[in-house]
Amino acid sequence: MDHHTSFWGLAQLGFKDGREEALQNAKVYPSGHHRHELPPDDQIMCFDNLYYVGASKLFEWEKDYSPAWRFVGKHARFHPKMVKLAEQYLRKAFGLSDGELIPKFISMHIRHGDFKNDCKDTPKEYCMAPLSTLAKAVEQVRETLKSQRGVLISGAHVLITSDEEDPAWWAEVDRLGWSYINHGNERTVEKYGKWLPIFIDAMHQSMGTGFVGTLGSTMSLVALRRVMDWNGGFGVMVPFGPNMYAPKSSSF
């Protein structure tokens, strides 16, 4: 089933002719939580999921000409109080004192959690990009910023965010010298609520001058857009997939 539609495909429902045409063959579905069944209201029109909506093409957010990004998303900024909180976490991660200037850094978003399902029967280490590949991506971003932007970023100023839960993976991150926020140790949920960890991560991702993300992740995509358009930065997306990182066999 194709879930995509256009902005005007939805907008026409707000007009008399469009509404009447849609209701002729419409089926009323129960709401997800309370299972209520009501026809569309004729006074208020609200859409709570615009993920599959575009102006002319599918997944336009992946393109720099996306009107949804250029005219709306680009201008949706985080509240200053939220930014201040994210900066507090960032200074602590980088070992800075309160009020100390935050240096330019490379942010990362490495999504594993639900993406592991796309690996099918392939072992995770052959499907998800290994840390060695991510380290090469970080160096690519660092060198590009240096050569094309004249921006120098220290190897110590890399902040990684991820939903990976394997302690061995995080131990390897420590060996690489990258910084990260352990929201469990920081008791972020207890202090600010269950949504704050992901908000703080999203702000950190957007604050980078360089960015390394996960190809196919919307969170990575939005972070990349923010880094490029808000900060004049540069980023790359690292792919994953069944057997993408499996050892290559040689034939003689």
PDB file of C-alpha atoms in Angstrom:
ATOM      1  CA  MET A   1       0.000   0.000   0.000  1.00  0.00           C
ATOM      2  CA  ASP A   2       1.333   3.439  -0.963  1.00  0.00           C
ATOM      3  CA  HIS A   3       0.834   5.889   1.922  1.00  0.00           C
ATOM      4  CA  HIS A   4       2.153   8.929   0.058  1.00  0.00           C
ATOM      5  CA  THR A   5       0.088  11.941  -0.905  1.00  0.00           C
ATOM      6  CA  SER A   6       0.632  15.611  -1.775  1.00  0.00           C
ATOM      7  CA  PHE A   7      -0.029  18.763   0.215  1.00  0.00           C
ATOM      8  CA  TRP A   8      -2.861  19.705  -2.118  1.00  0.00           C
ATOM      9  CA  GLY A   9      -4.183  16.182  -1.960  1.00  0.00           C
ATOM     10  CA  LEU A  10      -4.826  16.942   1.701  1.00  0.00           C
ATOM     11  CA  ALA A  11      -5.693  20.624   1.313  1.00  0.00           C
ATOM     12  CA  GLN A  12      -8.603  19.858  -1.004  1.00  0.00           C
ATOM     13  CA  LEU A  13     -10.316  18.129   1.916  1.00  0.00           C
ATOM     14  CA  GLY A  14     -10.698  21.543   3.515  1.00  0.00           C
ATOM     15  CA  PHE A  15     -12.985  22.741   0.732  1.00  0.00           C
ATOM     16  CA  LYS A  16     -16.659  21.916   0.221  1.00  0.00           C
ATOM     17  CA  ASP A  17     -16.257  20.064  -3.087  1.00  0.00           C
ATOM     18  CA  GLY A  18     -13.202  18.141  -1.977  1.00  0.00           C
ATOM     19  CA  ARG A  19     -14.779  17.143   1.320  1.00  0.00           C
ATOM     20  CA  GLU A  20     -17.990  15.921  -0.312  1.00  0.00           C
ATOM     21  CA  GLU A  21     -16.111  13.893  -2.902  1.00  0.00           C
ATOM     22  CA  ALA A  22     -13.941  12.272  -0.218  1.00  0.00           C
ATOM     23  CA  LEU A  23     -16.869  11.404   2.040  1.00  0.00           C
ATOM     24  CA  GLN A  24     -18.831   9.667  -0.717  1.00  0.00           C
ATOM     25  CA  ASN A  25     -16.728   6.522  -0.459  1.00  0.00           C
ATOM     26  CA  ALA A  26     -15.054   7.130   2.888  1.00  0.00           C
ATOM     27  CA  LYS A  27     -14.869   4.488   5.578  1.00  0.00           C
ATOM     28  CA  VAL A  28     -14.777   5.611   9.206  1.00  0.00           C
ATOM     29  CA  TYR A  29     -12.051   3.842  11.176  1.00  0.00           C
ATOM     30  CA  PRO A  30     -11.955   3.624  14.980  1.00  0.00           C
ATOM     31  CA  SER A  31      -9.386   5.781  16.763  1.00  0.00           C
ATOM     32  CA  GLY A  32      -6.264   4.015  17.872  1.00  0.00           C
ATOM     33  CA  HIS A  33      -6.595   4.468  21.624  1.00  0.00           C
ATOM     34  CA  HIS A  34     -10.242   4.914  22.592  1.00  0.00           C
ATOM     35  CA  ARG A  35     -11.693   3.204  19.488  1.00  0.00           C
ATOM     36  CA  HIS A  36     -14.117   6.052  18.838  1.00  0.00           C
ATOM     37  CA  GLU A  37     -15.783   6.229  15.422  1.00  0.00           C
ATOM     38  CA  LEU A  38     -16.657   9.724  14.211  1.00  0.00           C
ATOM     39  CA  PRO A  39     -16.943  11.212  10.725  1.00  0.00           C
ATOM     40  CA  PRO A  40     -14.517  14.057   9.894  1.00  0.00           C
ATOM     41  CA  ASP A  41     -15.473  17.313  11.574  1.00  0.00           C
ATOM     42  CA  ASP A  42     -16.772  20.013   9.237  1.00  0.00           C
ATOM     43  CA  GLN A  43     -15.252  22.851  11.276  1.00  0.00           C
ATOM     44  CA  ILE A  44     -11.742  21.728  12.138  1.00  0.00           C
ATOM     45  CA  MET A  45      -9.275  19.884   9.903  1.00  0.00           C
ATOM     46  CA  CYS A  46      -6.141  18.476  11.507  1.00  0.00           C
ATOM     47  CA  PHE A  47      -3.452  16.101  10.221  1.00  0.00           C
ATOM     48  CA  ASP A  48      -1.150  14.594  12.812  1.00  0.00           C
ATOM     49  CA  ASN A  49       1.216  12.710  10.483  1.00  0.00           C
ATOM     50  CA  LEU A  50       2.737  14.422   7.450  1.00  0.00           C
ATOM     51  CA  TYR A  51       5.617  11.979   7.058  1.00  0.00           C
ATOM     52  CA  TYR A  52       4.435  10.723   3.682  1.00  0.00           C
ATOM     53  CA  VAL A  53       3.355  14.111   2.286  1.00  0.00           C
ATOM     54  CA  GLY A  54       5.288  15.963  -0.409  1.00  0.00           C
ATOM     55  CA  ALA A  55       4.873  18.680  -3.002  1.00  0.00           C
ATOM     56  CA  SER A  56       5.703  16.590  -6.066  1.00  0.00           C
ATOM     57  CA  LYS A  57       7.920  13.600  -5.193  1.00  0.00           C
ATOM     58  CA  LEU A  58       8.264  10.866  -2.598  1.00  0.00           C
ATOM     59  CA  PHE A  59      10.508  11.476   0.423  1.00  0.00           C
ATOM     60  CA  GLU A  60      11.336  15.037  -0.624  1.00  0.00           C
ATOM     61  CA  TRP A  61      13.060  15.712   2.694  1.00  0.00           C
ATOM     62  CA  GLU A  62      16.018  13.818   1.270  1.00  0.00           C
ATOM     63  CA  LYS A  63      16.495  16.567  -1.346  1.00  0.00           C
ATOM     64  CA  ASP A  64      17.799  20.098  -0.845  1.00  0.00           C
ATOM     65  CA  TYR A  65      14.834  21.526  -2.775  1.00  0.00           C
ATOM     66  CA  SER A  66      12.260  20.090  -0.361  1.00  0.00           C
ATOM     67  CA  PRO A  67       9.713  22.882   0.207  1.00  0.00           C
ATOM     68  CA  ALA A  68       8.672  21.352   3.541  1.00  0.00           C
ATOM     69  CA  TRP A  69      12.236  21.825   4.774  1.00  0.00           C
ATOM     70  CA  ARG A  70      13.070  25.092   3.009  1.00  0.00           C
ATOM     71  CA  PHE A  71       9.925  26.971   4.011  1.00  0.00           C
ATOM     72  CA  VAL A  72       8.976  25.320   7.323  1.00  0.00           C
ATOM     73  CA  GLY A  73      11.401  22.856   8.905  1.00  0.00           C
ATOM     74  CA  LYS A  74      14.457  25.069   8.397  1.00  0.00           C
ATOM     75  CA  HIS A  75      12.846  27.809  10.466  1.00  0.00           C
ATOM     76  CA  ALA A  76      11.629  25.632  13.358  1.00  0.00           C
ATOM     77  CA  ARG A  77      14.195  26.258  16.090  1.00  0.00           C
ATOM     78  CA  PHE A  78      14.644  24.835  19.567  1.00  0.00           C
ATOM     79  CA  HIS A  79      13.525  26.943  22.517  1.00  0.00           C
ATOM     80  CA  PRO A  80      16.443  28.916  24.057  1.00  0.00           C
ATOM     81  CA  LYS A  81      15.893  27.258  27.453  1.00  0.00           C
ATOM     82  CA  MET A  82      16.230  23.833  25.809  1.00  0.00           C
ATOM     83  CA  VAL A  83      19.384  24.933  23.996  1.00  0.00           C
ATOM     84  CA  LYS A  84      20.872  26.160  27.260  1.00  0.00           C
ATOM     85  CA  LEU A  85      20.184  22.766  28.878  1.00  0.00           C
ATOM     86  CA  ALA A  86      21.739  20.928  25.909  1.00  0.00           C
ATOM     87  CA  GLU A  87      24.816  23.150  26.183  1.00  0.00           C
ATOM     88  CA  GLN A  88      25.195  22.222  29.858  1.00  0.00           C
ATOM     89  CA  TYR A  89      25.268  18.540  28.916  1.00  0.00           C
ATOM     90  CA  LEU A  90      27.666  19.265  26.059  1.00  0.00           C
ATOM     91  CA  ARG A  91      30.139  21.163  28.237  1.00  0.00           C
ATOM     92  CA  LYS A  92      30.182  18.313  30.721  1.00  0.00           C
ATOM     93  CA  ALA A  93      30.774  15.760  27.947  1.00  0.00           C
ATOM     94  CA  PHE A  94      33.736  17.770  26.636  1.00  0.00           C
ATOM     95  CA  GLY A  95      35.119  18.476  30.111  1.00  0.00           C
ATOM     96  CA  LEU A  96      34.469  22.220  29.924  1.00  0.00           C
ATOM     97  CA  SER A  97      33.632  24.548  32.780  1.00  0.00           C
ATOM     98  CA  ASP A  98      30.316  26.404  33.101  1.00  0.00           C
ATOM     99  CA  GLY A  99      30.137  29.247  30.579  1.00  0.00           C
ATOM    100  CA  GLU A 100      33.257  28.105  28.704  1.00  0.00           C
ATOM    101  CA  LEU A 101      33.042  28.477  24.921  1.00  0.00           C
ATOM    102  CA  ILE A 102      31.934  25.249  23.220  1.00  0.00           C
ATOM    103  CA  PRO A 103      34.361  24.416  20.402  1.00  0.00           C
ATOM    104  CA  LYS A 104      33.288  23.383  16.929  1.00  0.00           C
ATOM    105  CA  PHE A 105      32.702  19.640  16.884  1.00  0.00           C
ATOM    106  CA  ILE A 106      31.490  16.699  14.805  1.00  0.00           C
ATOM    107  CA  SER A 107      28.185  15.195  15.911  1.00  0.00           C
ATOM    108  CA  MET A 108      27.053  11.666  15.128  1.00  0.00           C
ATOM    109  CA  HIS A 109      23.754   9.765  15.086  1.00  0.00           C
ATOM    110  CA  ILE A 110      24.200   6.004  14.763  1.00  0.00           C
ATOM    111  CA  ARG A 111      20.864   4.218  14.668  1.00  0.00           C
ATOM    112  CA  HIS A 112      20.878   0.482  15.374  1.00  0.00           C
ATOM    113  CA  GLY A 113      17.755  -0.392  17.427  1.00  0.00           C
ATOM    114  CA  ASP A 114      14.887  -1.040  15.027  1.00  0.00           C
ATOM    115  CA  PHE A 115      17.193  -0.994  11.984  1.00  0.00           C
ATOM    116  CA  LYS A 116      18.541  -4.361  13.099  1.00  0.00           C
ATOM    117  CA  ASN A 117      15.293  -5.852  11.788  1.00  0.00           C
ATOM    118  CA  ASP A 118      16.359  -4.942   8.250  1.00  0.00           C
ATOM    119  CA  CYS A 119      19.450  -7.113   8.626  1.00  0.00           C
ATOM    120  CA  LYS A 120      17.236 -10.208   8.403  1.00  0.00           C
ATOM    121  CA  ASP A 121      19.440 -13.283   8.930  1.00  0.00           C
ATOM    122  CA  THR A 122      22.698 -11.366   8.525  1.00  0.00           C
ATOM    123  CA  PRO A 123      24.797 -11.063  11.698  1.00  0.00           C
ATOM    124  CA  LYS A 124      24.768  -7.508  13.023  1.00  0.00           C
ATOM    125  CA  GLU A 125      28.505  -7.063  12.510  1.00  0.00           C
ATOM    126  CA  TYR A 126      28.067  -7.782   8.788  1.00  0.00           C
ATOM    127  CA  CYS A 127      25.068  -5.470   8.436  1.00  0.00           C
ATOM    128  CA  MET A 128      25.702  -2.389  10.573  1.00  0.00           C
ATOM    129  CA  ALA A 129      28.661  -0.158   9.819  1.00  0.00           C
ATOM    130  CA  PRO A 130      31.533  -1.112  12.148  1.00  0.00           C
ATOM    131  CA  LEU A 131      33.153   1.571  14.252  1.00  0.00           C
ATOM    132  CA  SER A 132      36.195   1.468  11.976  1.00  0.00           C
ATOM    133  CA  THR A 133      33.956   2.590   9.099  1.00  0.00           C
ATOM    134  CA  LEU A 134      32.405   5.290  11.258  1.00  0.00           C
ATOM    135  CA  ALA A 135      35.878   6.498  12.222  1.00  0.00           C
ATOM    136  CA  LYS A 136      36.767   6.839   8.515  1.00  0.00           C
ATOM    137  CA  ALA A 137      33.559   8.835   7.987  1.00  0.00           C
ATOM    138  CA  VAL A 138      34.513  11.149  10.854  1.00  0.00           C
ATOM    139  CA  GLU A 139      37.930  11.706   9.265  1.00  0.00           C
ATOM    140  CA  GLN A 140      36.302  12.373   5.900  1.00  0.00           C
ATOM    141  CA  VAL A 141      34.104  15.042   7.465  1.00  0.00           C
ATOM    142  CA  ARG A 142      37.033  16.547   9.359  1.00  0.00           C
ATOM    143  CA  GLU A 143      39.222  16.721   6.233  1.00  0.00           C
ATOM    144  CA  THR A 144      36.406  18.195   4.125  1.00  0.00           C
ATOM    145  CA  LEU A 145      35.721  20.914   6.678  1.00  0.00           C
ATOM    146  CA  LYS A 146      39.436  21.713   6.746  1.00  0.00           C
ATOM    147  CA  SER A 147      39.979  21.774   2.976  1.00  0.00           C
ATOM    148  CA  GLN A 148      36.687  23.340   1.859  1.00  0.00           C
ATOM    149  CA  ARG A 149      35.667  25.504   4.830  1.00  0.00           C
ATOM    150  CA  GLY A 150      38.967  26.222   6.525  1.00  0.00           C
ATOM    151  CA  VAL A 151      37.502  24.827   9.739  1.00  0.00           C
ATOM    152  CA  LEU A 152      39.779  22.862  12.059  1.00  0.00           C
ATOM    153  CA  ILE A 153      38.158  20.391  14.449  1.00  0.00           C
ATOM    154  CA  SER A 154      40.122  18.580  17.110  1.00  0.00           C
ATOM    155  CA  GLY A 155      39.986  14.796  17.165  1.00  0.00           C
ATOM    156  CA  ALA A 156      38.843  15.117  20.779  1.00  0.00           C
ATOM    157  CA  HIS A 157      35.714  17.007  19.768  1.00  0.00           C
ATOM    158  CA  VAL A 158      33.464  14.268  18.444  1.00  0.00           C
ATOM    159  CA  LEU A 159      30.095  13.609  20.101  1.00  0.00           C
ATOM    160  CA  ILE A 160      28.267  10.375  19.278  1.00  0.00           C
ATOM    161  CA  THR A 161      24.593   9.610  19.954  1.00  0.00           C
ATOM    162  CA  SER A 162      23.170   6.141  19.446  1.00  0.00           C
ATOM    163  CA  ASP A 163      20.488   3.713  20.613  1.00  0.00           C
ATOM    164  CA  GLU A 164      23.039   0.887  20.720  1.00  0.00           C
ATOM    165  CA  GLU A 165      22.844  -1.023  24.024  1.00  0.00           C
ATOM    166  CA  ASP A 166      25.885  -3.313  23.748  1.00  0.00           C
ATOM    167  CA  PRO A 167      28.447  -2.347  26.462  1.00  0.00           C
ATOM    168  CA  ALA A 168      31.284  -3.761  24.326  1.00  0.00           C
ATOM    169  CA  TRP A 169      30.361  -1.366  21.506  1.00  0.00           C
ATOM    170  CA  TRP A 170      30.422   1.594  23.867  1.00  0.00           C
ATOM    171  CA  ALA A 171      33.746   0.407  25.300  1.00  0.00           C
ATOM    172  CA  GLU A 172      35.163   0.619  21.780  1.00  0.00           C
ATOM    173  CA  VAL A 173      33.709   4.135  21.462  1.00  0.00           C
ATOM    174  CA  ASP A 174      35.661   5.023  24.609  1.00  0.00           C
ATOM    175  CA  ARG A 175      38.854   3.676  23.015  1.00  0.00           C
ATOM    176  CA  LEU A 176      38.255   5.907  20.002  1.00  0.00           C
ATOM    177  CA  GLY A 177      38.150   8.895  22.332  1.00  0.00           C
ATOM    178  CA  TRP A 178      34.687  10.076  21.315  1.00  0.00           C
ATOM    179  CA  SER A 179      32.377  11.754  23.810  1.00  0.00           C
ATOM    180  CA  TYR A 180      28.754  10.861  24.536  1.00  0.00           C
ATOM    181  CA  ILE A 181      25.960  11.450  27.026  1.00  0.00           C
ATOM    182  CA  ASN A 182      24.938   8.582  29.287  1.00  0.00           C
ATOM    183  CA  HIS A 183      21.385   9.644  30.097  1.00  0.00           C
ATOM    184  CA  GLY A 184      21.045   6.796  32.565  1.00  0.00           C
ATOM    185  CA  ASN A 185      23.965   8.030  34.643  1.00  0.00           C
ATOM    186  CA  GLU A 186      22.799  11.619  34.256  1.00  0.00           C
ATOM    187  CA  ARG A 187      19.278  10.653  35.383  1.00  0.00           C
ATOM    188  CA  THR A 188      17.857  12.769  32.574  1.00  0.00           C
ATOM    189  CA  VAL A 189      14.463  11.048  32.608  1.00  0.00           C
ATOM    190  CA  GLU A 190      14.095  11.398  36.368  1.00  0.00           C
ATOM    191  CA  LYS A 191      15.004  15.090  36.219  1.00  0.00           C
ATOM    192  CA  TYR A 192      13.204  16.253  33.091  1.00  0.00           C
ATOM    193  CA  GLY A 193      10.869  13.509  31.830  1.00  0.00           C
ATOM    194  CA  LYS A 194      11.000  10.653  29.347  1.00  0.00           C
ATOM    195  CA  TRP A 195      11.139  12.810  26.198  1.00  0.00           C
ATOM    196  CA  LEU A 196      14.150  14.896  27.165  1.00  0.00           C
ATOM    197  CA  PRO A 197      16.911  12.382  26.277  1.00  0.00           C
ATOM    198  CA  ILE A 198      15.860  12.281  22.625  1.00  0.00           C
ATOM    199  CA  PHE A 199      15.377  16.076  22.532  1.00  0.00           C
ATOM    200  CA  ILE A 200      18.824  16.654  23.996  1.00  0.00           C
ATOM    201  CA  ASP A 201      20.348  14.205  21.533  1.00  0.00           C
ATOM    202  CA  ALA A 202      18.578  15.937  18.637  1.00  0.00           C
ATOM    203  CA  MET A 203      19.896  19.328  19.755  1.00  0.00           C
ATOM    204  CA  HIS A 204      23.434  17.982  20.101  1.00  0.00           C
ATOM    205  CA  GLN A 205      23.249  16.477  16.623  1.00  0.00           C
ATOM    206  CA  SER A 206      22.134  19.835  15.200  1.00  0.00           C
ATOM    207  CA  MET A 207      24.879  21.792  16.977  1.00  0.00           C
ATOM    208  CA  GLY A 208      27.735  20.147  15.112  1.00  0.00           C
ATOM    209  CA  THR A 209      29.751  21.794  12.361  1.00  0.00           C
ATOM    210  CA  GLY A 210      30.279  18.312  10.949  1.00  0.00           C
ATOM    211  CA  PHE A 211      27.912  15.373  11.043  1.00  0.00           C
ATOM    212  CA  VAL A 212      27.977  11.596  10.505  1.00  0.00           C
ATOM    213  CA  GLY A 213      24.564   9.935  10.314  1.00  0.00           C
ATOM    214  CA  THR A 214      22.815   6.696   9.422  1.00  0.00           C
ATOM    215  CA  LEU A 215      21.459   6.464   5.889  1.00  0.00           C
ATOM    216  CA  GLY A 216      17.706   5.860   5.941  1.00  0.00           C
ATOM    217  CA  SER A 217      17.158   7.405   9.375  1.00  0.00           C
ATOM    218  CA  THR A 218      14.840  10.410   9.445  1.00  0.00           C
ATOM    219  CA  MET A 219      16.475  11.652  12.648  1.00  0.00           C
ATOM    220  CA  SER A 220      19.864  11.599  10.910  1.00  0.00           C
ATOM    221  CA  LEU A 221      18.413  13.316   7.858  1.00  0.00           C
ATOM    222  CA  VAL A 222      16.921  16.193   9.848  1.00  0.00           C
ATOM    223  CA  ALA A 223      20.175  16.574  11.816  1.00  0.00           C
ATOM    224  CA  LEU A 224      22.158  16.708   8.570  1.00  0.00           C
ATOM    225  CA  ARG A 225      19.845  19.396   7.179  1.00  0.00           C
ATOM    226  CA  ARG A 226      20.264  21.455  10.356  1.00  0.00           C
ATOM    227  CA  VAL A 227      24.051  21.134  10.399  1.00  0.00           C
ATOM    228  CA  MET A 228      24.289  22.191   6.763  1.00  0.00           C
ATOM    229  CA  ASP A 229      21.728  25.013   6.741  1.00  0.00           C
ATOM    230  CA  TRP A 230      21.974  26.306  10.302  1.00  0.00           C
ATOM    231  CA  ASN A 231      25.720  26.006  10.801  1.00  0.00           C
ATOM    232  CA  GLY A 232      27.123  26.037   7.262  1.00  0.00           C
ATOM    233  CA  GLY A 233      28.560  22.611   7.978  1.00  0.00           C
ATOM    234  CA  PHE A 234      29.155  19.359   6.136  1.00  0.00           C
ATOM    235  CA  GLY A 235      28.066  15.784   6.749  1.00  0.00           C
ATOM    236  CA  VAL A 236      27.885  12.256   5.388  1.00  0.00           C
ATOM    237  CA  MET A 237      25.438   9.397   5.799  1.00  0.00           C
ATOM    238  CA  VAL A 238      26.775   5.893   6.398  1.00  0.00           C
ATOM    239  CA  PRO A 239      24.792   3.031   4.822  1.00  0.00           C
ATOM    240  CA  PHE A 240      23.879  -0.341   6.289  1.00  0.00           C
ATOM    241  CA  GLY A 241      22.288  -3.507   4.969  1.00  0.00           C
ATOM    242  CA  PRO A 242      22.435  -7.323   4.861  1.00  0.00           C
ATOM    243  CA  ASN A 243      26.013  -8.494   4.250  1.00  0.00           C
ATOM    244  CA  MET A 244      27.156  -4.961   3.389  1.00  0.00           C
ATOM    245  CA  TYR A 245      30.134  -5.325   5.717  1.00  0.00           C
ATOM    246  CA  ALA A 246      30.690  -9.069   5.405  1.00  0.00           C
ATOM    247  CA  PRO A 247      34.254 -10.175   4.618  1.00  0.00           C
ATOM    248  CA  LYS A 248      34.845 -10.352   0.880  1.00  0.00           C
ATOM    249  CA  SER A 249      35.880 -13.790  -0.367  1.00  0.00           C
ATOM    250  CA  SER A 250      38.728 -13.973  -2.859  1.00  0.00           C
ATOM    251  CA  SER A 251      38.769 -16.268  -5.855  1.00  0.00           C
ATOM    252  CA  PHE A 252      41.953 -17.417  -7.598  1.00  0.00           C
TER     253      PHE A 252
END
